[in-house]
Short mmCIF file of C-alpha atoms in Angstrom, two decimals:
data_model
loop_
_atom_site.label_atom_id
_atom_site.label_comp_id
_atom_site.label_asym_id
_atom_site.label_seq_id
_atom_site.Cartn_x
_atom_site.Cartn_y
_atom_site.Cartn_z
CA MET A 71 -18.68 10.65 16.55
CA SER A 72 -20.06 11.48 13.09
CA LYS A 73 -23.32 9.79 12.09
CA TYR A 74 -22.02 9.48 8.49
CA TYR A 75 -20.43 6.08 7.83
CA PHE A 76 -18.77 4.72 4.64
CA ASP A 77 -18.24 1.05 4.80
CA ILE A 78 -14.83 -0.03 3.36
CA ASP A 79 -15.38 -3.83 3.86
CA GLY A 80 -14.97 -5.65 0.61
CA LYS A 81 -13.91 -2.50 -1.26
CA LYS A 82 -10.88 -2.32 -3.59
CA ILE A 83 -8.63 0.45 -2.15
CA PHE A 84 -5.89 1.96 -4.26
CA VAL A 85 -3.12 3.51 -2.24
CA ALA A 86 -1.25 5.88 -4.51
CA GLY A 87 2.23 6.40 -3.29
CA HIS A 88 2.35 3.15 -1.29
CA ASN A 89 6.20 3.16 -1.19
CA GLY A 90 6.42 6.49 0.48
CA MET A 91 6.41 7.14 4.27
CA VAL A 92 2.64 7.91 4.40
CA GLY A 93 1.48 5.35 1.85
CA SER A 94 3.43 2.55 3.53
CA ALA A 95 1.89 3.56 6.94
CA VAL A 96 -1.57 3.45 5.35
CA LEU A 97 -0.82 -0.10 4.09
CA ARG A 98 0.18 -1.27 7.57
CA LYS A 99 -3.19 0.01 8.88
CA LEU A 100 -5.27 -1.39 6.02
CA ILE A 101 -3.99 -4.88 6.59
CA ASN A 102 -6.36 -4.96 9.60
CA GLU A 103 -9.41 -4.07 7.42
CA LYS A 104 -11.61 -6.42 5.36
CA CYS A 105 -10.68 -4.82 2.02
CA LYS A 106 -8.62 -5.54 -1.02
CA ILE A 107 -5.50 -3.37 -1.22
CA LEU A 108 -4.32 -2.23 -4.77
CA THR A 109 -0.93 -0.74 -5.44
CA THR A 110 1.32 0.04 -8.48
CA ASP A 111 4.81 1.34 -8.72
CA ARG A 112 6.68 3.62 -11.14
CA SER A 113 7.93 0.83 -13.26
CA GLU A 114 4.30 0.01 -14.13
CA VAL A 115 2.61 3.36 -14.05
CA ASP A 116 4.08 6.87 -14.14
CA LEU A 117 1.51 8.85 -12.22
CA ILE A 118 2.55 12.09 -14.11
CA ASN A 119 1.45 10.35 -17.43
CA GLN A 120 -2.25 10.74 -17.80
CA PHE A 121 -2.66 7.92 -20.42
CA GLN A 122 -0.90 5.46 -18.11
CA VAL A 123 -3.05 6.48 -15.10
CA ILE A 124 -6.34 6.25 -16.93
CA LYS A 125 -5.31 2.89 -18.45
CA TRP A 126 -4.44 1.49 -14.99
CA PHE A 127 -7.76 2.71 -13.50
CA ASP A 128 -9.78 1.27 -16.37
CA SER A 129 -8.07 -2.16 -15.79
CA ASN A 130 -8.22 -2.24 -11.97
CA LYS A 131 -11.44 -0.33 -11.13
CA PRO A 132 -10.71 0.69 -7.57
CA ASP A 133 -13.72 1.60 -5.36
CA VAL A 134 -11.70 3.86 -3.07
CA VAL A 135 -8.60 5.96 -3.61
CA ILE A 136 -6.15 7.18 -0.96
CA LEU A 137 -3.97 9.87 -2.74
CA CYS A 138 -0.68 9.83 -0.78
CA ALA A 139 1.56 10.13 -3.83
CA ALA A 140 3.47 13.41 -4.03
CA LYS A 141 6.79 15.08 -4.60
CA VAL A 142 7.90 16.08 -1.14
CA GLY A 143 10.93 17.71 0.66
CA GLY A 144 12.17 20.33 2.96
CA ILE A 145 12.87 24.06 2.57
CA GLN A 146 16.10 23.65 0.57
CA ALA A 147 14.52 21.26 -2.01
CA ASN A 148 11.35 23.33 -2.38
CA ASP A 149 13.31 26.43 -2.97
CA LYS A 150 15.84 24.81 -5.44
CA TYR A 151 13.35 22.72 -7.49
CA PRO A 152 10.16 24.83 -7.86
CA VAL A 153 9.10 23.13 -11.09
CA ASP A 154 9.30 19.65 -9.54
CA PHE A 155 7.17 20.65 -6.66
CA LEU A 156 4.59 22.51 -8.56
CA TYR A 157 4.30 20.70 -11.98
CA ASN A 158 4.90 17.16 -10.72
CA ASN A 159 2.32 17.44 -7.82
CA LEU A 160 -0.28 19.15 -10.07
CA MET A 161 0.08 16.27 -12.68
CA ILE A 162 0.00 13.47 -10.16
CA GLN A 163 -3.13 14.73 -8.32
CA ASN A 164 -4.95 15.87 -11.44
CA ASN A 165 -4.44 12.50 -13.24
CA ILE A 166 -5.49 10.45 -10.26
CA ILE A 167 -8.48 12.57 -9.28
CA HIS A 168 -9.79 12.77 -12.85
CA ALA A 169 -9.15 9.05 -13.51
CA SER A 170 -11.21 8.36 -10.24
CA TYR A 171 -14.06 10.39 -11.65
CA SER A 172 -13.76 8.66 -15.09
CA THR A 173 -13.96 5.14 -13.54
CA ASN A 174 -16.65 5.91 -10.90
CA VAL A 175 -14.51 5.58 -7.81
CA LYS A 176 -16.95 5.78 -4.88
CA LYS A 177 -14.64 7.72 -2.37
CA LEU A 178 -11.37 9.48 -2.58
CA ILE A 179 -9.14 11.18 0.08
CA PHE A 180 -6.60 13.69 -1.06
CA LEU A 181 -3.73 14.42 1.33
CA GLY A 182 -2.27 17.89 1.52
CA SER A 183 -0.10 19.67 4.02
CA SER A 184 -0.29 22.46 6.73
CA CYS A 185 1.91 24.67 4.37
CA ILE A 186 -1.39 25.52 2.49
CA TYR A 187 -2.10 28.21 5.14
CA PRO A 188 -0.75 31.71 4.99
CA ARG A 189 2.72 32.45 6.31
CA ASP A 190 1.34 34.89 8.98
CA CYS A 191 -1.79 32.89 9.77
CA SER A 192 -3.41 33.29 13.19
CA GLN A 193 -2.60 30.34 15.45
CA PRO A 194 -3.77 27.66 15.70
CA MET A 195 -4.74 27.59 12.02
CA HIS A 196 -8.40 26.86 11.35
CA GLU A 197 -9.62 25.30 8.05
CA GLU A 198 -11.33 28.54 7.06
CA SER A 199 -7.99 30.38 7.03
CA LEU A 200 -7.25 28.89 3.71
CA LEU A 201 -6.59 31.63 1.01
CA THR A 202 -6.63 34.44 3.56
CA GLY A 203 -3.07 35.69 3.07
CA GLN A 204 0.40 35.31 1.51
CA LEU A 205 2.00 31.91 1.46
CA GLU A 206 5.50 31.26 2.81
CA SER A 207 7.77 31.81 -0.10
CA THR A 208 10.16 28.91 0.52
CA ASN A 209 7.43 26.30 0.05
CA GLN A 210 4.89 28.12 -2.05
CA TRP A 211 5.21 25.83 -5.09
CA TYR A 212 4.23 22.72 -3.05
CA ALA A 213 1.48 24.72 -1.25
CA ILE A 214 -0.12 26.00 -4.40
CA ALA A 215 -0.27 22.45 -5.84
CA LYS A 216 -1.90 21.20 -2.70
CA ILE A 217 -4.46 24.03 -2.60
CA ALA A 218 -5.28 23.13 -6.25
CA GLY A 219 -5.93 19.57 -5.15
CA ILE A 220 -8.23 20.66 -2.49
CA LYS A 221 -10.13 22.81 -4.95
CA LEU A 222 -10.26 20.06 -7.57
CA CYS A 223 -11.91 17.61 -5.02
CA GLN A 224 -14.34 20.35 -4.22
CA ALA A 225 -15.01 20.93 -7.86
CA TYR A 226 -15.86 17.29 -8.59
CA ARG A 227 -18.07 17.24 -5.46
CA LYS A 228 -19.86 20.40 -6.66
CA GLN A 229 -20.23 19.56 -10.34
CA TYR A 230 -20.62 15.75 -10.21
CA ASP A 231 -21.60 15.03 -6.52
CA LYS A 232 -18.47 13.01 -5.95
CA ASP A 233 -17.53 11.97 -2.42
CA TYR A 234 -14.02 13.33 -2.61
CA ILE A 235 -12.41 14.71 0.58
CA SER A 236 -9.23 16.34 1.53
CA ALA A 237 -7.13 16.01 4.74
CA MET A 238 -4.28 18.40 5.70
CA PRO A 239 -1.76 16.71 7.99
CA THR A 240 0.76 18.67 9.95
CA ASN A 241 4.52 17.93 9.70
CA LEU A 242 4.80 14.18 9.64
CA TYR A 243 7.67 11.92 10.71
CA GLY A 244 8.15 8.13 11.07
CA PRO A 245 9.68 4.98 9.66
CA GLY A 246 10.65 5.05 6.09
CA ASP A 247 11.32 8.76 6.13
CA ASN A 248 13.93 10.50 3.78
CA TYR A 249 17.20 11.11 5.63
CA ASP A 250 19.04 13.00 2.86
CA LEU A 251 20.26 16.24 4.30
CA TYR A 252 19.51 18.31 1.17
CA SER A 253 15.87 17.19 0.65
CA SER A 254 14.60 15.96 3.83
CA HIS A 255 12.23 17.49 6.46
CA VAL A 256 13.45 18.74 9.82
CA ILE A 257 13.08 15.59 12.01
CA PRO A 258 14.96 13.22 9.82
CA ALA A 259 17.60 15.84 9.09
CA LEU A 260 18.13 16.52 12.74
CA LEU A 261 18.26 12.83 13.60
CA ARG A 262 20.90 12.08 11.01
CA LYS A 263 22.95 15.22 11.95
CA CYS A 264 22.72 14.33 15.62
CA HIS A 265 23.60 10.65 15.09
CA GLU A 266 26.63 11.59 12.90
CA ALA A 267 27.83 14.17 15.40
CA LYS A 268 27.66 11.43 18.08
CA ILE A 269 29.48 8.73 16.20
CA SER A 270 32.10 11.32 15.04
CA ASN A 271 32.60 12.61 18.62
CA ASN A 272 31.98 16.23 17.30
CA ASN A 273 31.77 18.95 19.92
CA PHE A 274 28.76 20.48 18.26
CA MET A 275 26.06 20.04 15.63
CA GLU A 276 24.81 22.81 13.32
CA VAL A 277 21.13 23.49 12.79
CA TRP A 278 19.52 25.66 10.20
CA GLY A 279 17.81 28.84 11.32
CA THR A 280 17.35 30.45 14.78
CA GLY A 281 15.70 27.53 16.54
CA LYS A 282 12.88 29.89 17.73
CA VAL A 283 10.23 28.89 15.18
CA LYS A 284 7.65 26.43 16.36
CA ARG A 285 6.41 23.25 14.62
CA GLU A 286 3.81 20.61 15.23
CA PHE A 287 4.74 17.04 14.46
CA LEU A 288 2.55 13.95 13.93
CA HIS A 289 3.63 10.39 13.76
CA VAL A 290 2.86 8.81 10.40
CA ASP A 291 1.11 5.87 12.04
CA ASP A 292 -1.24 8.30 13.77
CA CYS A 293 -1.77 10.04 10.28
CA ALA A 294 -2.59 6.72 8.66
CA GLU A 295 -5.12 5.88 11.32
CA ALA A 296 -6.69 9.32 10.79
CA ILE A 297 -6.92 8.77 7.01
CA ILE A 298 -8.81 5.49 7.45
CA PHE A 299 -11.01 7.15 10.14
CA LEU A 300 -11.86 9.98 7.73
CA LEU A 301 -12.64 7.57 4.92
CA LYS A 302 -15.31 6.03 7.17
CA HIS A 303 -16.63 9.05 9.04
CA TYR A 304 -16.08 12.26 6.95
CA SER A 305 -17.90 13.48 3.79
CA GLN A 306 -17.85 17.30 3.55
CA ASN A 307 -16.78 19.87 1.09
CA GLU A 308 -14.23 21.54 3.43
CA HIS A 309 -10.82 20.10 3.92
CA ILE A 310 -9.99 18.90 7.44
CA ASN A 311 -6.89 19.31 9.56
CA VAL A 312 -5.02 16.35 11.03
CA GLY A 313 -2.60 16.93 13.85
CA THR A 314 -1.77 16.72 17.49
CA GLY A 315 -2.73 20.31 18.49
CA ILE A 316 0.69 20.63 20.25
CA ASP A 317 3.79 22.43 18.89
CA ILE A 318 7.41 22.78 19.90
CA THR A 319 10.33 25.12 19.10
CA ILE A 320 13.06 23.71 16.88
CA GLU A 321 15.50 24.31 19.67
CA ASP A 322 13.51 22.22 22.05
CA LEU A 323 12.93 19.58 19.34
CA THR A 324 16.72 19.47 18.75
CA LYS A 325 17.22 18.93 22.51
CA THR A 326 14.68 16.13 22.57
CA ILE A 327 16.47 14.41 19.59
CA GLN A 328 19.82 14.84 21.42
CA LYS A 329 18.28 13.06 24.42
CA VAL A 330 16.89 10.22 22.20
CA VAL A 331 20.14 9.74 20.30
CA GLY A 332 22.36 10.12 23.37
CA TYR A 333 24.44 13.15 22.08
CA SER A 334 25.66 15.74 24.53
CA GLY A 335 27.41 18.20 22.34
CA ASP A 336 26.48 21.83 21.77
CA ILE A 337 23.93 23.09 19.27
CA LYS A 338 24.99 25.89 16.94
CA PHE A 339 22.12 27.63 15.11
CA ASP A 340 22.89 29.21 11.72
CA SER A 341 20.75 32.16 11.57
CA SER A 342 21.78 33.03 7.96
CA LYS A 343 19.68 30.02 6.88
CA PRO A 344 15.97 30.38 6.46
CA ASP A 345 13.52 29.53 9.31
CA GLY A 346 10.37 29.26 7.15
CA THR A 347 6.99 30.10 8.60
CA PRO A 348 7.29 31.44 12.12
CA ARG A 349 4.64 28.98 13.55
CA LYS A 350 2.49 26.22 12.12
CA LEU A 351 -0.01 24.82 14.55
CA LEU A 352 -3.13 23.26 13.37
CA ASN A 353 -6.54 23.67 14.98
CA THR A 354 -7.77 20.10 15.17
CA GLU A 355 -11.17 20.66 16.86
CA LYS A 356 -13.04 19.55 13.77
CA ILE A 357 -11.47 16.01 13.55
CA ASN A 358 -11.34 15.64 17.32
CA ASN A 359 -15.12 16.39 17.52
CA LEU A 360 -15.69 13.64 14.99
CA GLY A 361 -13.95 11.18 17.34
CA TRP A 362 -10.32 11.04 16.36
CA ILE A 363 -7.26 12.15 18.37
CA SER A 364 -3.56 11.41 18.03
CA LYS A 365 -2.07 8.88 20.33
CA ILE A 366 1.73 8.81 19.91
CA PRO A 367 3.71 11.28 22.18
CA LEU A 368 6.57 13.03 20.38
CA GLU A 369 9.51 11.61 22.37
CA SER A 370 8.31 8.03 22.26
CA GLY A 371 7.68 8.47 18.55
CA LEU A 372 11.19 9.81 18.04
CA ARG A 373 12.65 6.84 19.91
CA SER A 374 10.86 4.36 17.52
CA VAL A 375 11.97 6.36 14.52
CA TYR A 376 15.59 6.45 15.70
CA GLU A 377 15.55 2.73 16.10
CA ASP A 378 14.32 2.43 12.53
CA PHE A 379 17.09 4.76 11.34
CA ILE A 380 19.72 2.64 13.11
CA LYS A 381 18.42 -0.41 11.43
#
């Protein structure tokens, strides 16, 4: 366990992006802490608007910021809307990080993504692998924005001695996910496809790619727990990976989802569609050595998410 400790008791904690999957999971965890939770929604503050963000920070004076707000989506959305994924994310994070500095926020945690690492990164991916090679082209816009966020936190730490840290979660899933087939990530897309194939009595379901690529998946409740853990126990310049340290092929993931949903049809892989990065497994030694490990196994996590989807 890290000797460093930041006490969040009595602190005003702003969760940016509280309506999203990650932000709502953070709220569920923070309820058990002795802090005051601050939130705002788009009708009150457009996080892309610097003036509105600064005004809100001036009025509310948070002590801590958890930056979960982001424009997110799967391969298809990233490829189709590069401006949304680059510009919107840059503006959101720049505005919040700078407003945090301007209003003397004591601690900030910025959330990125495992897509910051090079496409052909050695596995598992260590924190020091950042900027050592070419990014995966299908999600480079999002990745570049997230890399810029890491560097901005490091810049405020270097120039102004601000306690701003960055955490890079692996692929997340959980309640409140996006199930739109055109903009969602792999787990919600597969859950929906599988469920619809089941209720329609289809003989098969179609899955993008070859099914051979491997991915690591972390339940969002585990991620939220890690975020609060890092707020309390981490204060270093380098970003830190958050994951399970275990990956699975998309083919095996699809079979697990079939089992959870109760669908026995065939799987047809469309190899004309992109696979994305061949493998994305995070090295989680750094956060594990601090004292945090993930708790929710994939299959049981998928069962709870499917129950949430059915509701």
